[in-house]
């Protein structure tokens, strides 16, 4: 982790935990929305989307300034994400972390032994799935499976406690052959 990102994570943690005494004195009941978010954050954490869940918890914590019971829920999720970062399934790619890209090899291409070279272009206006995904392949059979796979990829800051960096016109290349081994971008 860079010094800048370490400083931000430290400031975020300090801000997040600056008022633990207030949170401990809270006797309010969490809102239905916070309880629903808690379940969704726990599912993300259980599934290994640690950086994404930590980012969402941090944002929700900041947005629930006047609801101490809701803040407790998001604080707990953030702490769990921070403690679970080493077991995340998300991988680093440039300035972001992302969940794995799962592309199903098209049956017609597999039967005929065809491969493809593909370029994927997309925007990251916010954490979550990519937007404006455009796929260009030498074999058109691969376009749809790649688009479908990209819908499932979650993008987040590189580490829990860091800010998300929006970007436009990002791209990466994929190469598929009839020997399915390492498809990594």
Short mmCIF file of C-alpha atoms in Angstrom, two decimals:
data_model
loop_
_atom_site.label_atom_id
_atom_site.label_comp_id
_atom_site.label_asym_id
_atom_site.label_seq_id
_atom_site.Cartn_x
_atom_site.Cartn_y
_atom_site.Cartn_z
CA UNK A 1 0.00 0.00 0.00
CA UNK A 2 1.37 3.41 -0.92
CA UNK A 3 1.98 6.10 1.67
CA UNK A 4 -0.88 8.16 0.24
CA UNK A 5 -3.34 5.26 0.35
CA UNK A 6 -2.10 4.31 3.82
CA UNK A 7 -2.69 7.86 4.98
CA UNK A 8 -6.20 7.87 3.49
CA UNK A 9 -6.98 4.50 5.09
CA UNK A 10 -5.72 5.85 8.42
CA UNK A 11 -7.82 9.00 8.09
CA UNK A 12 -10.85 6.97 7.06
CA UNK A 13 -10.40 4.64 10.03
CA UNK A 14 -9.90 7.62 12.36
CA UNK A 15 -13.01 9.29 10.99
CA UNK A 16 -14.94 6.04 11.07
CA UNK A 17 -14.08 5.35 14.68
CA UNK A 18 -13.80 8.90 16.01
CA UNK A 19 -17.08 8.62 17.85
CA UNK A 20 -17.24 5.04 19.16
CA UNK A 21 -18.56 6.29 22.49
CA UNK A 22 -21.53 7.84 20.69
CA UNK A 23 -22.16 4.61 18.81
CA UNK A 24 -21.99 2.56 22.03
CA UNK A 25 -24.57 4.81 23.72
CA UNK A 26 -27.01 4.42 20.84
CA UNK A 27 -30.27 2.75 21.83
CA UNK A 28 -32.12 3.46 18.57
CA UNK A 29 -33.36 0.73 16.27
CA UNK A 30 -31.68 0.40 12.85
CA UNK A 31 -33.78 1.34 9.84
CA UNK A 32 -35.17 -1.36 7.57
CA UNK A 33 -32.89 -0.09 4.82
CA UNK A 34 -29.80 -0.47 7.03
CA UNK A 35 -30.81 -4.00 8.02
CA UNK A 36 -31.34 -4.88 4.36
CA UNK A 37 -27.95 -3.36 3.51
CA UNK A 38 -26.36 -5.35 6.34
CA UNK A 39 -27.59 -8.60 4.79
CA UNK A 40 -26.32 -7.56 1.35
CA UNK A 41 -22.93 -6.46 2.72
CA UNK A 42 -22.56 -9.74 4.61
CA UNK A 43 -23.34 -11.67 1.42
CA UNK A 44 -20.71 -9.67 -0.48
CA UNK A 45 -18.17 -10.34 2.28
CA UNK A 46 -19.04 -14.04 2.44
CA UNK A 47 -18.64 -14.27 -1.35
CA UNK A 48 -15.19 -12.64 -1.19
CA UNK A 49 -16.02 -9.20 -2.64
CA UNK A 50 -14.21 -7.60 0.28
CA UNK A 51 -12.99 -4.31 -1.23
CA UNK A 52 -16.40 -3.67 -2.80
CA UNK A 53 -18.27 -4.38 0.46
CA UNK A 54 -15.81 -2.27 2.46
CA UNK A 55 -16.24 0.66 0.09
CA UNK A 56 -20.03 0.42 0.23
CA UNK A 57 -19.96 0.20 4.04
CA UNK A 58 -17.72 3.28 4.27
CA UNK A 59 -19.97 5.30 1.96
CA UNK A 60 -23.14 4.17 3.79
CA UNK A 61 -21.52 5.01 7.13
CA UNK A 62 -20.79 8.55 5.95
CA UNK A 63 -24.34 8.95 4.63
CA UNK A 64 -25.98 7.82 7.89
CA UNK A 65 -24.58 10.66 10.01
CA UNK A 66 -27.84 11.24 11.89
CA UNK A 67 -28.73 7.57 12.49
CA UNK A 68 -26.46 6.07 15.13
CA UNK A 69 -27.98 2.57 14.90
CA UNK A 70 -27.48 2.52 11.13
CA UNK A 71 -23.90 3.77 11.57
CA UNK A 72 -23.17 0.83 13.89
CA UNK A 73 -24.25 -1.62 11.19
CA UNK A 74 -22.02 -0.03 8.57
CA UNK A 75 -19.13 0.31 11.01
CA UNK A 76 -19.30 -3.42 11.75
CA UNK A 77 -19.35 -4.26 8.03
CA UNK A 78 -16.36 -1.96 7.40
CA UNK A 79 -14.37 -3.51 10.24
CA UNK A 80 -15.17 -7.01 8.96
CA UNK A 81 -14.06 -5.99 5.45
CA UNK A 82 -10.81 -4.52 6.80
CA UNK A 83 -10.10 -7.76 8.67
CA UNK A 84 -11.00 -9.92 5.66
CA UNK A 85 -9.03 -8.12 2.95
CA UNK A 86 -6.35 -10.84 2.80
CA UNK A 87 -8.98 -13.44 1.86
CA UNK A 88 -10.62 -11.36 -0.89
CA UNK A 89 -11.27 -12.97 -4.27
CA UNK A 90 -10.93 -9.56 -5.89
CA UNK A 91 -7.72 -8.98 -7.81
CA UNK A 92 -5.77 -5.82 -8.56
CA UNK A 93 -5.99 -4.36 -12.05
CA UNK A 94 -4.32 -1.01 -12.62
CA UNK A 95 -5.88 1.44 -10.08
CA UNK A 96 -8.80 -0.79 -9.08
CA UNK A 97 -9.67 -4.15 -7.65
CA UNK A 98 -12.13 -6.32 -9.53
CA UNK A 99 -13.93 -9.58 -9.07
CA UNK A 100 -12.98 -12.42 -11.43
CA UNK A 101 -14.11 -12.29 -15.05
CA UNK A 102 -15.91 -15.53 -15.88
CA UNK A 103 -16.26 -15.99 -19.64
CA UNK A 104 -17.99 -19.09 -20.97
CA UNK A 105 -16.25 -20.43 -24.06
CA UNK A 106 -18.93 -20.48 -26.81
CA UNK A 107 -19.97 -24.06 -27.53
CA UNK A 108 -19.92 -23.56 -31.31
CA UNK A 109 -16.38 -22.20 -31.15
CA UNK A 110 -15.22 -25.00 -28.82
CA UNK A 111 -16.70 -27.68 -31.08
CA UNK A 112 -14.95 -26.25 -34.12
CA UNK A 113 -11.73 -25.40 -32.28
CA UNK A 114 -11.97 -21.68 -33.01
CA UNK A 115 -10.38 -19.03 -30.85
CA UNK A 116 -10.52 -15.25 -30.87
CA UNK A 117 -8.62 -12.09 -30.04
CA UNK A 118 -10.84 -9.60 -28.23
CA UNK A 119 -10.55 -6.04 -26.95
CA UNK A 120 -12.93 -4.90 -24.22
CA UNK A 121 -13.52 -1.16 -23.72
CA UNK A 122 -15.51 0.23 -20.81
CA UNK A 123 -16.05 3.09 -18.35
CA UNK A 124 -15.92 3.04 -14.55
CA UNK A 125 -18.03 6.00 -13.39
CA UNK A 126 -18.54 4.47 -9.93
CA UNK A 127 -17.84 1.34 -7.92
CA UNK A 128 -19.81 -1.66 -9.13
CA UNK A 129 -20.22 -3.01 -12.65
CA UNK A 130 -18.54 -1.35 -15.63
CA UNK A 131 -20.63 0.87 -17.90
CA UNK A 132 -20.62 1.35 -21.68
CA UNK A 133 -18.99 -2.04 -22.30
CA UNK A 134 -17.93 -2.49 -25.92
CA UNK A 135 -16.42 -5.77 -27.11
CA UNK A 136 -14.56 -6.20 -30.40
CA UNK A 137 -13.49 -9.76 -31.34
CA UNK A 138 -11.98 -11.43 -34.38
CA UNK A 139 -14.61 -14.16 -33.87
CA UNK A 140 -18.09 -12.67 -33.17
CA UNK A 141 -19.13 -15.78 -31.21
CA UNK A 142 -17.14 -14.42 -28.24
CA UNK A 143 -18.77 -11.00 -27.96
CA UNK A 144 -21.88 -12.05 -26.07
CA UNK A 145 -20.14 -14.29 -23.49
CA UNK A 146 -17.63 -11.51 -22.72
CA UNK A 147 -20.40 -8.90 -22.35
CA UNK A 148 -22.27 -11.25 -20.03
CA UNK A 149 -19.11 -11.90 -17.99
CA UNK A 150 -18.43 -8.16 -17.68
CA UNK A 151 -21.93 -7.62 -16.22
CA UNK A 152 -20.90 -9.77 -13.27
CA UNK A 153 -17.54 -8.09 -12.58
CA UNK A 154 -17.57 -5.73 -9.59
CA UNK A 155 -15.04 -2.89 -9.52
CA UNK A 156 -13.89 -1.22 -6.30
CA UNK A 157 -10.96 0.76 -4.90
CA UNK A 158 -7.74 -1.26 -4.72
CA UNK A 159 -7.93 -1.55 -0.90
CA UNK A 160 -10.54 -1.19 1.81
CA UNK A 161 -10.56 2.41 3.03
CA UNK A 162 -9.48 3.99 -0.26
CA UNK A 163 -11.51 6.16 -2.57
CA UNK A 164 -12.87 4.92 -5.86
CA UNK A 165 -11.29 6.53 -8.93
CA UNK A 166 -13.72 6.98 -11.84
CA UNK A 167 -12.31 6.52 -15.35
CA UNK A 168 -13.43 6.43 -18.96
CA UNK A 169 -12.31 4.54 -22.03
CA UNK A 170 -10.39 1.76 -20.27
CA UNK A 171 -9.48 -1.35 -22.22
CA UNK A 172 -7.89 -4.75 -21.97
CA UNK A 173 -7.25 -7.57 -24.41
CA UNK A 174 -8.30 -11.20 -24.16
CA UNK A 175 -6.99 -14.07 -26.22
CA UNK A 176 -8.93 -17.32 -26.58
CA UNK A 177 -7.62 -20.45 -28.19
CA UNK A 178 -9.02 -23.94 -28.62
CA UNK A 179 -6.81 -24.97 -25.70
CA UNK A 180 -8.56 -23.44 -22.70
CA UNK A 181 -5.90 -22.78 -20.08
CA UNK A 182 -5.10 -19.35 -18.70
CA UNK A 183 -7.50 -16.57 -19.58
CA UNK A 184 -6.26 -13.69 -17.55
CA UNK A 185 -6.53 -10.01 -18.00
#
